[in-house]
XYZ file of N, CA and C in Angstrom:
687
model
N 38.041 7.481 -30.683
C 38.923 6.700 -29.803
C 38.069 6.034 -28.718
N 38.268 5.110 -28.630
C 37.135 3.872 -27.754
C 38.406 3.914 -26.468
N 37.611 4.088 -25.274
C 38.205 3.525 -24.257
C 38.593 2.218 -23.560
N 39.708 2.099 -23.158
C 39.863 0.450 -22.657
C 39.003 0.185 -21.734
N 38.013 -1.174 -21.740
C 37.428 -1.824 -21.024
C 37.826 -2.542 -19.940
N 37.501 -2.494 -18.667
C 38.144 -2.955 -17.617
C 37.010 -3.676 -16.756
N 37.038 -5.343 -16.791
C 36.051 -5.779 -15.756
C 36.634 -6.158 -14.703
N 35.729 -5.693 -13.700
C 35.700 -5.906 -12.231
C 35.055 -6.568 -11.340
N 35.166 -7.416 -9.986
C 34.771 -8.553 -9.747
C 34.427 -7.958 -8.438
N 33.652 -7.614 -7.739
C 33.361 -7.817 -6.065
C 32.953 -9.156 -5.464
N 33.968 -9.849 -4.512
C 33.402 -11.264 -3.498
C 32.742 -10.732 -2.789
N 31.571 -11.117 -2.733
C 30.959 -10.925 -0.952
C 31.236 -11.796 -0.330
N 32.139 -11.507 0.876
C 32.111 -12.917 2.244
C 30.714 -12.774 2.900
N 30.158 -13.736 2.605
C 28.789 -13.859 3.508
C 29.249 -13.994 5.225
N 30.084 -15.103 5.071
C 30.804 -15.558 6.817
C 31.146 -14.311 7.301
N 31.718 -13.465 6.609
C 32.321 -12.341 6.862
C 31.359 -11.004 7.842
N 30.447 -11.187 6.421
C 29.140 -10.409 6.928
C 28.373 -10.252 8.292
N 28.351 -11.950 8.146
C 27.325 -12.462 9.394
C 27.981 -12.680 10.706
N 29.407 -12.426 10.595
C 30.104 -12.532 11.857
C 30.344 -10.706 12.292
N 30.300 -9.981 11.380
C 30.136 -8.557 11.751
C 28.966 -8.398 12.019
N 27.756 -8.727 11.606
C 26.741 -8.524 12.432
C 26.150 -9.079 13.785
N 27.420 -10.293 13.706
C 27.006 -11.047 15.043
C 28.044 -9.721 16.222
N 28.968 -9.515 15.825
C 29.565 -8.773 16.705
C 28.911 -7.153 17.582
N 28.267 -6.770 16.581
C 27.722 -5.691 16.559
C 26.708 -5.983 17.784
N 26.412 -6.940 17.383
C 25.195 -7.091 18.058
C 25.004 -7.628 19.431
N 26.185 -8.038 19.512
C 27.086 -8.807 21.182
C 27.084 -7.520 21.863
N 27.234 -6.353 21.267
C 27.361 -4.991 22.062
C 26.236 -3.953 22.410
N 25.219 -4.451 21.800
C 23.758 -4.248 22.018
C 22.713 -4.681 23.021
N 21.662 -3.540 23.928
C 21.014 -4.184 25.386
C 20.161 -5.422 23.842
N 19.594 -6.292 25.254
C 18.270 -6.826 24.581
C 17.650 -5.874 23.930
N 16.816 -5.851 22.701
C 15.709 -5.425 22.174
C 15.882 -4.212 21.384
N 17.182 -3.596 21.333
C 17.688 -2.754 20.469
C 18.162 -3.179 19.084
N 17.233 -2.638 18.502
C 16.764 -2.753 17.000
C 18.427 -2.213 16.450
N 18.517 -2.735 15.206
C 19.467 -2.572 13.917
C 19.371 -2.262 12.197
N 19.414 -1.189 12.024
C 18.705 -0.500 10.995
C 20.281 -0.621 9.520
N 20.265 -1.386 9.365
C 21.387 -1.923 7.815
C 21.193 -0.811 7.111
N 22.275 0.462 6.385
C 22.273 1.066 6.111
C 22.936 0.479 4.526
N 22.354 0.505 3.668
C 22.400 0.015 2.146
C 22.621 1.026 0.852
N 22.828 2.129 1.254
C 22.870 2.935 0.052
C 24.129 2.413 -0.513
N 24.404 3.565 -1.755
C 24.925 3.610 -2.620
C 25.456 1.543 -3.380
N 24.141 1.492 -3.253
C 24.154 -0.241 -3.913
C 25.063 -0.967 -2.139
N 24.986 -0.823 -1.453
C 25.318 -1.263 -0.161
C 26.439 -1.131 -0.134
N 27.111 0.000 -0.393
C 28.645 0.479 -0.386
C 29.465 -0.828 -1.476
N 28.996 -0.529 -2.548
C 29.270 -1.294 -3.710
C 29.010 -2.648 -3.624
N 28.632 -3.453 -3.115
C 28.870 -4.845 -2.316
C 27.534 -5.204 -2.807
N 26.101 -4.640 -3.680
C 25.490 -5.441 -3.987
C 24.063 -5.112 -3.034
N 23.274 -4.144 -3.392
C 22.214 -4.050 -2.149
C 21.421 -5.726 -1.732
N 21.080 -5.501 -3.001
C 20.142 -7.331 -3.212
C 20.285 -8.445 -2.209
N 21.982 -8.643 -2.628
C 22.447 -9.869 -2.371
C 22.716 -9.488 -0.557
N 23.185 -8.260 -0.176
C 23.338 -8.164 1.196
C 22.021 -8.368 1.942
N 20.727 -7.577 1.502
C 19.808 -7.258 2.204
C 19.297 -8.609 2.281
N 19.422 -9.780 1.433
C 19.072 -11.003 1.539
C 19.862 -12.142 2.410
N 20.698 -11.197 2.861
C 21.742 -12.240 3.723
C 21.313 -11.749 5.219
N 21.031 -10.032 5.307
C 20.261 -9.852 6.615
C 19.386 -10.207 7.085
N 18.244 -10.661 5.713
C 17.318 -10.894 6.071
C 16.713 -12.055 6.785
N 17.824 -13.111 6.676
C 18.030 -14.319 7.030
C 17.765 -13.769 8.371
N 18.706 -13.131 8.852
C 19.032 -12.964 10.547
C 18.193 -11.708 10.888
N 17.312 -12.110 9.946
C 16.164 -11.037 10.733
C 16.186 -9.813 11.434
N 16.999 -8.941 10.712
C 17.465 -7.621 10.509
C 16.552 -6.871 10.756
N 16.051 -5.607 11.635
C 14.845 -4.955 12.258
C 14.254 -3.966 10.713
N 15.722 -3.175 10.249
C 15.238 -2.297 9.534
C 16.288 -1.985 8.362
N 16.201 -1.469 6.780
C 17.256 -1.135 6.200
C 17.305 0.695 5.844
N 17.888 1.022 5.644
C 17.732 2.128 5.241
C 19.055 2.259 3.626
N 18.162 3.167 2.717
C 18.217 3.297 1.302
C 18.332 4.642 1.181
N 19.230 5.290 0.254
C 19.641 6.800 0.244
C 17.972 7.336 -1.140
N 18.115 6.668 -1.886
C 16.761 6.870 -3.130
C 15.521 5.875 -2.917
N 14.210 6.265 -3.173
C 12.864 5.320 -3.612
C 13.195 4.413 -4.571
N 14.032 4.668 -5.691
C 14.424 3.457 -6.630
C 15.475 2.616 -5.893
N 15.883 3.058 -5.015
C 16.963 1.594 -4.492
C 15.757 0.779 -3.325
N 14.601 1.477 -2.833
C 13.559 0.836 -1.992
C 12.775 -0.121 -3.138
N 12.957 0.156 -4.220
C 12.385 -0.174 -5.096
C 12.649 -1.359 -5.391
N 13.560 -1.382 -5.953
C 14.310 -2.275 -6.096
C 14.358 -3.633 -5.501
N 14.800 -3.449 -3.914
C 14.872 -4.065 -3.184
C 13.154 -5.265 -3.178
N 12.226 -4.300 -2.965
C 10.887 -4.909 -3.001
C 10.600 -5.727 -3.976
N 10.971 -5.469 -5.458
C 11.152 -6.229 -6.448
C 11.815 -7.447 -6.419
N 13.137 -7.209 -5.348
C 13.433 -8.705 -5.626
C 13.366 -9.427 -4.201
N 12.016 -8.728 -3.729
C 11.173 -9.866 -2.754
C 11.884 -9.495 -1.248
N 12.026 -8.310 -0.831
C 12.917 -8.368 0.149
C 11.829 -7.477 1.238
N 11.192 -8.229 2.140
C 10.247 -7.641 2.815
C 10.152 -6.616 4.068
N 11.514 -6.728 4.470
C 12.219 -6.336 5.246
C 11.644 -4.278 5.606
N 11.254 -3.882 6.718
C 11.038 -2.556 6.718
C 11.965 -1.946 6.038
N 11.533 -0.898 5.086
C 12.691 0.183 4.806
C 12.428 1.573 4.940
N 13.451 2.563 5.448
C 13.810 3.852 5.427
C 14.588 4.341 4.092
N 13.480 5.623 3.994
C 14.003 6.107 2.268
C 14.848 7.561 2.972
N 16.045 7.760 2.853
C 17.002 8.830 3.694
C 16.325 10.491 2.379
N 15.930 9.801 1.604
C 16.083 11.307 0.599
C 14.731 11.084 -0.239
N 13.969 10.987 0.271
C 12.303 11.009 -0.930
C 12.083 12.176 -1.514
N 12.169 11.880 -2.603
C 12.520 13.185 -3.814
C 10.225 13.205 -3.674
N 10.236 14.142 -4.231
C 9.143 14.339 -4.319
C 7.624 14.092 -5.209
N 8.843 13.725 -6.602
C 8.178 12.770 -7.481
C 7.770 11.135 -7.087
N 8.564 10.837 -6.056
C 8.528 9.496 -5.981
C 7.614 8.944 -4.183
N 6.718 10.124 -4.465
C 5.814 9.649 -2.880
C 4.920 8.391 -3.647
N 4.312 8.661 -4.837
C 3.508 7.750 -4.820
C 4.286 6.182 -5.268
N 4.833 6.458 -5.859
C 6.027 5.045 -5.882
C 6.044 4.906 -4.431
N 6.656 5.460 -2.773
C 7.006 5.020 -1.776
C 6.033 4.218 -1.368
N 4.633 4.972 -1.170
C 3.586 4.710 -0.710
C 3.231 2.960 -1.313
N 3.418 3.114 -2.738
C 2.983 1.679 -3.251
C 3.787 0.203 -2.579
N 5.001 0.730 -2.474
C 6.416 -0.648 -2.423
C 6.247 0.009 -0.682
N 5.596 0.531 0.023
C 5.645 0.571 1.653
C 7.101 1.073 1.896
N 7.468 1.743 1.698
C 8.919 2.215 2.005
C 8.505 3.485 2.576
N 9.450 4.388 3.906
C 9.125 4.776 4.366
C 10.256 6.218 4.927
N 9.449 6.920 4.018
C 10.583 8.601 3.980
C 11.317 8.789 5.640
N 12.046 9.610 5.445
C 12.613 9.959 6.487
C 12.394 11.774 5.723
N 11.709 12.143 6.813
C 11.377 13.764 6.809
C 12.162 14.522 7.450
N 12.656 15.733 6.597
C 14.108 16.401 6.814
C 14.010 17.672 6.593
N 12.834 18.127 5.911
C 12.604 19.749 5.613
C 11.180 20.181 5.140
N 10.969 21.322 5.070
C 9.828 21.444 5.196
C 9.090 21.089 3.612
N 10.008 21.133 2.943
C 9.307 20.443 1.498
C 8.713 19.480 1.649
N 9.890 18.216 2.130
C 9.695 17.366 2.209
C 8.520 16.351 2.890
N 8.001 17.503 3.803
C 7.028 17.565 4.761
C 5.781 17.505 3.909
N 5.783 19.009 3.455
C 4.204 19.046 2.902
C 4.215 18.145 2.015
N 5.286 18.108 1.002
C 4.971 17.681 -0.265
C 4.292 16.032 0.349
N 5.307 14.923 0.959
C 4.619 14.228 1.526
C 3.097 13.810 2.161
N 2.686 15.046 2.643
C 1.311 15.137 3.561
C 0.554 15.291 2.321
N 0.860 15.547 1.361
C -0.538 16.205 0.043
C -0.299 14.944 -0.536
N 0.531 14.260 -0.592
C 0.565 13.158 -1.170
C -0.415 12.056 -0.713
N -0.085 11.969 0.614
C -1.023 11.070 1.433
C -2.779 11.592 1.336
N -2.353 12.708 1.275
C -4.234 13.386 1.150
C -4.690 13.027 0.413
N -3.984 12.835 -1.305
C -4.680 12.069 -2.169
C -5.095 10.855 -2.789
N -4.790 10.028 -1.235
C -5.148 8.659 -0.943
C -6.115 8.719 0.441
N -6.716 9.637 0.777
C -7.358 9.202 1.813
C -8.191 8.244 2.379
N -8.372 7.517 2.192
C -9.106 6.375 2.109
C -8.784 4.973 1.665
N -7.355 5.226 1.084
C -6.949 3.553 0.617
C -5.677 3.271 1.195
N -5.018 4.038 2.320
C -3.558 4.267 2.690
C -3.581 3.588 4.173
N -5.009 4.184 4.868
C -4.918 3.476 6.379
C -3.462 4.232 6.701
N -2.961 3.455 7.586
C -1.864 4.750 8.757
C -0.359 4.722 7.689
N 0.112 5.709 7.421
C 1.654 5.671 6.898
C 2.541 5.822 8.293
N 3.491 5.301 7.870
C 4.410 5.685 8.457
C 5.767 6.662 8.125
N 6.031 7.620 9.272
C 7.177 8.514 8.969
C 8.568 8.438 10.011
N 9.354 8.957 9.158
C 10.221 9.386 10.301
C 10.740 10.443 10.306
N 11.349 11.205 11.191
C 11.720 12.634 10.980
C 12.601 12.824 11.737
N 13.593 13.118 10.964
C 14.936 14.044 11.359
C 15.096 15.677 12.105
N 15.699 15.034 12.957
C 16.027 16.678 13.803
C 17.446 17.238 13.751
N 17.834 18.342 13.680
C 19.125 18.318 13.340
C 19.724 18.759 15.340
N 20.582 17.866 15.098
C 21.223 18.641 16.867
C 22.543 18.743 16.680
N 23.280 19.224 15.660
C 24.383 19.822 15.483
C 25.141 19.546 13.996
N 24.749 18.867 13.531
C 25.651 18.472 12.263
C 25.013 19.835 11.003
N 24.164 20.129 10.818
C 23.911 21.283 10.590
C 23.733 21.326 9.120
N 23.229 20.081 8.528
C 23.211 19.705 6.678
C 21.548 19.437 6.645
N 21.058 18.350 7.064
C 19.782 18.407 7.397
C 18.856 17.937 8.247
N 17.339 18.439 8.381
C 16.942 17.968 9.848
C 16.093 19.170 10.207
N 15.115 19.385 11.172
C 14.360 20.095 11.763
C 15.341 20.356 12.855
N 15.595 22.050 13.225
C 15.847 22.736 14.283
C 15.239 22.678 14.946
N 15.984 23.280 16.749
C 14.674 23.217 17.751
C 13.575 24.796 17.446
N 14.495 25.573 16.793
C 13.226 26.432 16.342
C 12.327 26.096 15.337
N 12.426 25.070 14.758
C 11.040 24.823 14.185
C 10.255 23.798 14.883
N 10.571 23.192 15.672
C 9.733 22.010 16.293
C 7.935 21.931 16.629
N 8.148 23.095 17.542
C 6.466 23.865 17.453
C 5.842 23.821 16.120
N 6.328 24.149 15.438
C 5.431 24.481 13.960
C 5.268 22.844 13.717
N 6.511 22.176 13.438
C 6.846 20.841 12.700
C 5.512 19.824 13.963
N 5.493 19.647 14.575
C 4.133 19.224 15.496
C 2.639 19.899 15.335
N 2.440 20.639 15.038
C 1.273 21.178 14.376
C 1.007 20.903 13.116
N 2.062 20.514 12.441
C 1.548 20.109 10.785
C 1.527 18.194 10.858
N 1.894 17.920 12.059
C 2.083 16.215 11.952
C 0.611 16.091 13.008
N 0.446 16.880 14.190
C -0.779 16.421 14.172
C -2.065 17.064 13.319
N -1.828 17.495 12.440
C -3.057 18.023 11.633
C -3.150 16.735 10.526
N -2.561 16.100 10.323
C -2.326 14.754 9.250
C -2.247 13.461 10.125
N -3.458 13.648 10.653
C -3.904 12.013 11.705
C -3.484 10.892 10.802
N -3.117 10.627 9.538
C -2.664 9.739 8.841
C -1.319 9.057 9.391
N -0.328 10.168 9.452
C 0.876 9.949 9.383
C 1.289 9.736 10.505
N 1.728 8.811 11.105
C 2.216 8.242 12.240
C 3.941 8.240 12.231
N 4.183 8.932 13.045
C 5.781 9.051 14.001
C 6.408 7.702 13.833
N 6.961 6.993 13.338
C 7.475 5.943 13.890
C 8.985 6.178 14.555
N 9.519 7.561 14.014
C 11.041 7.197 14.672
C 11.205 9.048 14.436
N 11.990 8.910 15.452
C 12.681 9.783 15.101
C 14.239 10.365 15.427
N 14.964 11.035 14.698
C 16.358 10.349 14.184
C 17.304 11.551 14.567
N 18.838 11.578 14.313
C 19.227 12.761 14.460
C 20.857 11.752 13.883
N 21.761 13.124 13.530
C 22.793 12.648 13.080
C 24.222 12.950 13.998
N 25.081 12.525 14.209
C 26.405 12.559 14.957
C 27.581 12.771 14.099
N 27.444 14.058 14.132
C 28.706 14.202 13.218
C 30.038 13.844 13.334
N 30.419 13.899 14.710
C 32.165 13.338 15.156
C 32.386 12.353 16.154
N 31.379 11.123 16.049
C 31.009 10.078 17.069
C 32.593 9.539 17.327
N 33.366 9.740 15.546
C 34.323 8.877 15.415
C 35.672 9.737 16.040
N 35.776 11.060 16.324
C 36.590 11.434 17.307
C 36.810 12.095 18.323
N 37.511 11.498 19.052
C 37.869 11.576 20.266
C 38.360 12.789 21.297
N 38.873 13.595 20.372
C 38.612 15.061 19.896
C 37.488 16.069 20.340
N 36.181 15.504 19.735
C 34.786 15.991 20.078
C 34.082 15.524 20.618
N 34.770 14.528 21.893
C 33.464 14.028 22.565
C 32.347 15.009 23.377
N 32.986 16.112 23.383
C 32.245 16.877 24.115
C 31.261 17.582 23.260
N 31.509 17.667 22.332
C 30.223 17.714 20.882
C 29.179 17.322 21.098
N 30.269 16.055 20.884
C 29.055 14.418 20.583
C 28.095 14.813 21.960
N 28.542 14.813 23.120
C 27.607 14.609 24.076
C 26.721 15.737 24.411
N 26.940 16.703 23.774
C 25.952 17.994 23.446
C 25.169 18.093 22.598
N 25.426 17.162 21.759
C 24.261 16.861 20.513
C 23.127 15.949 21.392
N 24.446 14.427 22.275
C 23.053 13.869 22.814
C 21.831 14.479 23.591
N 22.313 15.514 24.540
C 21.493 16.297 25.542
C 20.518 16.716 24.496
N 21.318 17.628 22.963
C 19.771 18.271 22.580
C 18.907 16.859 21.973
N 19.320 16.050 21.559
C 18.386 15.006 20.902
C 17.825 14.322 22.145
N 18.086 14.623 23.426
C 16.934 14.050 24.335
C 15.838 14.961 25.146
N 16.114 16.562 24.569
C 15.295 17.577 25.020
C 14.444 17.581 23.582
N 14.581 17.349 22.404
C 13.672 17.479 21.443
C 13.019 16.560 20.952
N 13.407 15.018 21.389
C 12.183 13.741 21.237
C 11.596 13.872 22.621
N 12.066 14.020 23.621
C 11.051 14.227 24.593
C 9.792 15.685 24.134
N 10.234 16.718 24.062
C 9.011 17.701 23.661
C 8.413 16.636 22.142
N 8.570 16.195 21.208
C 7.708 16.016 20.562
C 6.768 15.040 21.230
N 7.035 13.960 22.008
C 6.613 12.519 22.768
C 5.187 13.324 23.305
N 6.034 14.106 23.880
C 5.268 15.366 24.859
C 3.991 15.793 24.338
N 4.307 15.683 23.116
C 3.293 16.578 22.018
C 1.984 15.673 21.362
N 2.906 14.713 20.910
C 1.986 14.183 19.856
C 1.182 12.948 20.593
N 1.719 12.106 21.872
C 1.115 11.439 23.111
C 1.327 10.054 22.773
N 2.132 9.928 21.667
C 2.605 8.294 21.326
C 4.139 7.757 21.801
N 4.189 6.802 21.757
C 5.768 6.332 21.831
C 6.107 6.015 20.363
N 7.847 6.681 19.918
C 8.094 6.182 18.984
C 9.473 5.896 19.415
N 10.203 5.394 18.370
C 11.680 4.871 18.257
C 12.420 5.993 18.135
N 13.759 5.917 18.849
C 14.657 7.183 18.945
C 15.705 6.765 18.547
N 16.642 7.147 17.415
C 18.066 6.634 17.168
C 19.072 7.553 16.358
N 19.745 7.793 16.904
C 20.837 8.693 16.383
C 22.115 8.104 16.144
N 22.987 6.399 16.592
C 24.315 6.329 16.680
C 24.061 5.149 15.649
N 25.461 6.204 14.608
C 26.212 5.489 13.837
C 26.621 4.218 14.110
N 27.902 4.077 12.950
C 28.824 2.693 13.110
C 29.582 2.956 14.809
N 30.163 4.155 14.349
C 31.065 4.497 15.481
C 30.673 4.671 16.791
N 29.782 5.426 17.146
C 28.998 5.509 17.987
C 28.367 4.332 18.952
N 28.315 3.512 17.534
C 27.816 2.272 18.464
C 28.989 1.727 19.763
N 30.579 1.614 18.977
C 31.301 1.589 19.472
C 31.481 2.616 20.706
N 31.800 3.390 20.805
C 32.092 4.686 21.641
C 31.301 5.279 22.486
N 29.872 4.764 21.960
C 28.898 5.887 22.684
C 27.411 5.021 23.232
N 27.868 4.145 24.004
C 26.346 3.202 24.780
C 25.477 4.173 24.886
N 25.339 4.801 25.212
C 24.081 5.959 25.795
C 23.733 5.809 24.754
N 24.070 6.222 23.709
C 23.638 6.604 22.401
C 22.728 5.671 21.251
N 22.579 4.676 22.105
C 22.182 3.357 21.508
C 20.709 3.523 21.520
N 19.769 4.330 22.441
C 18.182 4.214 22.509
C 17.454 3.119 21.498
N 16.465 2.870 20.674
C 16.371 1.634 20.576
C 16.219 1.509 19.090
N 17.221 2.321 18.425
C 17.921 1.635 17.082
C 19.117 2.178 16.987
N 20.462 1.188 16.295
C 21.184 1.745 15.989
C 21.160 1.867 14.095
N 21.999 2.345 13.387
C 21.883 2.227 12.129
C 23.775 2.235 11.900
N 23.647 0.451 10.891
C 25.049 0.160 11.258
C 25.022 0.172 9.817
N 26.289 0.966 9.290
C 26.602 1.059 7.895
C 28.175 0.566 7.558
N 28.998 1.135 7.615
C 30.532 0.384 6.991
C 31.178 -0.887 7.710
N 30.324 -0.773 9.156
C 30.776 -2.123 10.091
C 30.269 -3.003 9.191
């Protein structure tokens, strides 16, 4: 028994697009970066065709849930920085090649990464990372009890350079938990300050969602990462 075939059509409004990103961005200080969140094929809508419409408007950063959707993207010419949310471990040396750029979340993810880079020493020049801290959502991310350790293994790998570092908001969107939300911010500004502290560089700090952006100015430091807006 063959199943009925059913085709389906997605429009992208480009106008549509570019007037939500103009809005977004009316609510933003000067110089606060915008990180296009593209997974799951850009919430069905077509990673390709979106990331090429940001790219127009010169979009700071995208972020990609897999290395094959960074992949991808590079393939069809899209030069644009990217954040890989989940770098499986098979796919460092794929990242490394297409410049896409893990977001570090556990300690696997850590080493396996750093041995990766070791076995390019000499043809890689500086990578870039980013690394997740968890300050309440509690799925993934470096605790503040591991932080000490997690700074001793990043400066032992003079390669790998900090570029950001991130944290997640679990209930930006209610109103309910603002008092959460603003207990998460306190710890995400006691644990990028100790790493800053640590490692003696400046990097990028960003934790607020779609919602957040809305709801939570503080929360804006100097990326946001705008996904269903």
């Amino acid at each position: 028994r063959v199943a009925n075939q059913h085709d389906s059509t997605v429009e992208l409004d480009v106008d549509a697009l570019e007037a939500n990103l103009r809005h977004y961005r009316s609510l933003l200080p000067e110089g606060t970066r915008i990180m296009a969140m593209l997974k799951a094929n850009a919430y069905g809508l077509g990673a390709v065709p979106v990331a090429r419409v940001l790219e127009r408007h010169r979009l700071d950063y995208l972020g990609v849930a897999y290395p094959e959707e960074g992949r991808e993207l590079r393939e069809a010419g899209i030069r644009t920085p990217i954040m890989v949310l989940n770098p499986g471990e098979p796919s460092f040396e794929l990242m490394l090649r297409h410049r896409l750029e893990p977001e570090l979340f556990s300690w696997d993810r850590l080493r396996a990464f750093s041995e990766a880079f070791a076995r390019h020493p000499d043809s890689l020049g500086e990578v870039l990372v980013h690394v997740k801290v968890d300050t309440g959502m509690h799925r993934l991310g470096f605790d503040e009890n591991d932080i000490n350790e997690l700074l001793n293994i990043l400066t032992a790998h003079k390669g790998l350079k900090v570029l950001s570092v991130l944290s997640h908001l679990s209930s930006s969107d209610d109103a309910h938990l603002d008092e959460y939300t603003h207990a998460q911010l306190t710890l995400f500004e006691q644990l990028t300050s100790k790493i800053q502290q640590h490692i003696g560089y400046e990097f990028m700090k960003h934790i607020a969602n779609t919602a957040a952006i809305l709801r939570f100015p503080t929360a804006q430091y100097d990326m946001v990462r705008l996904g269903i807006g």
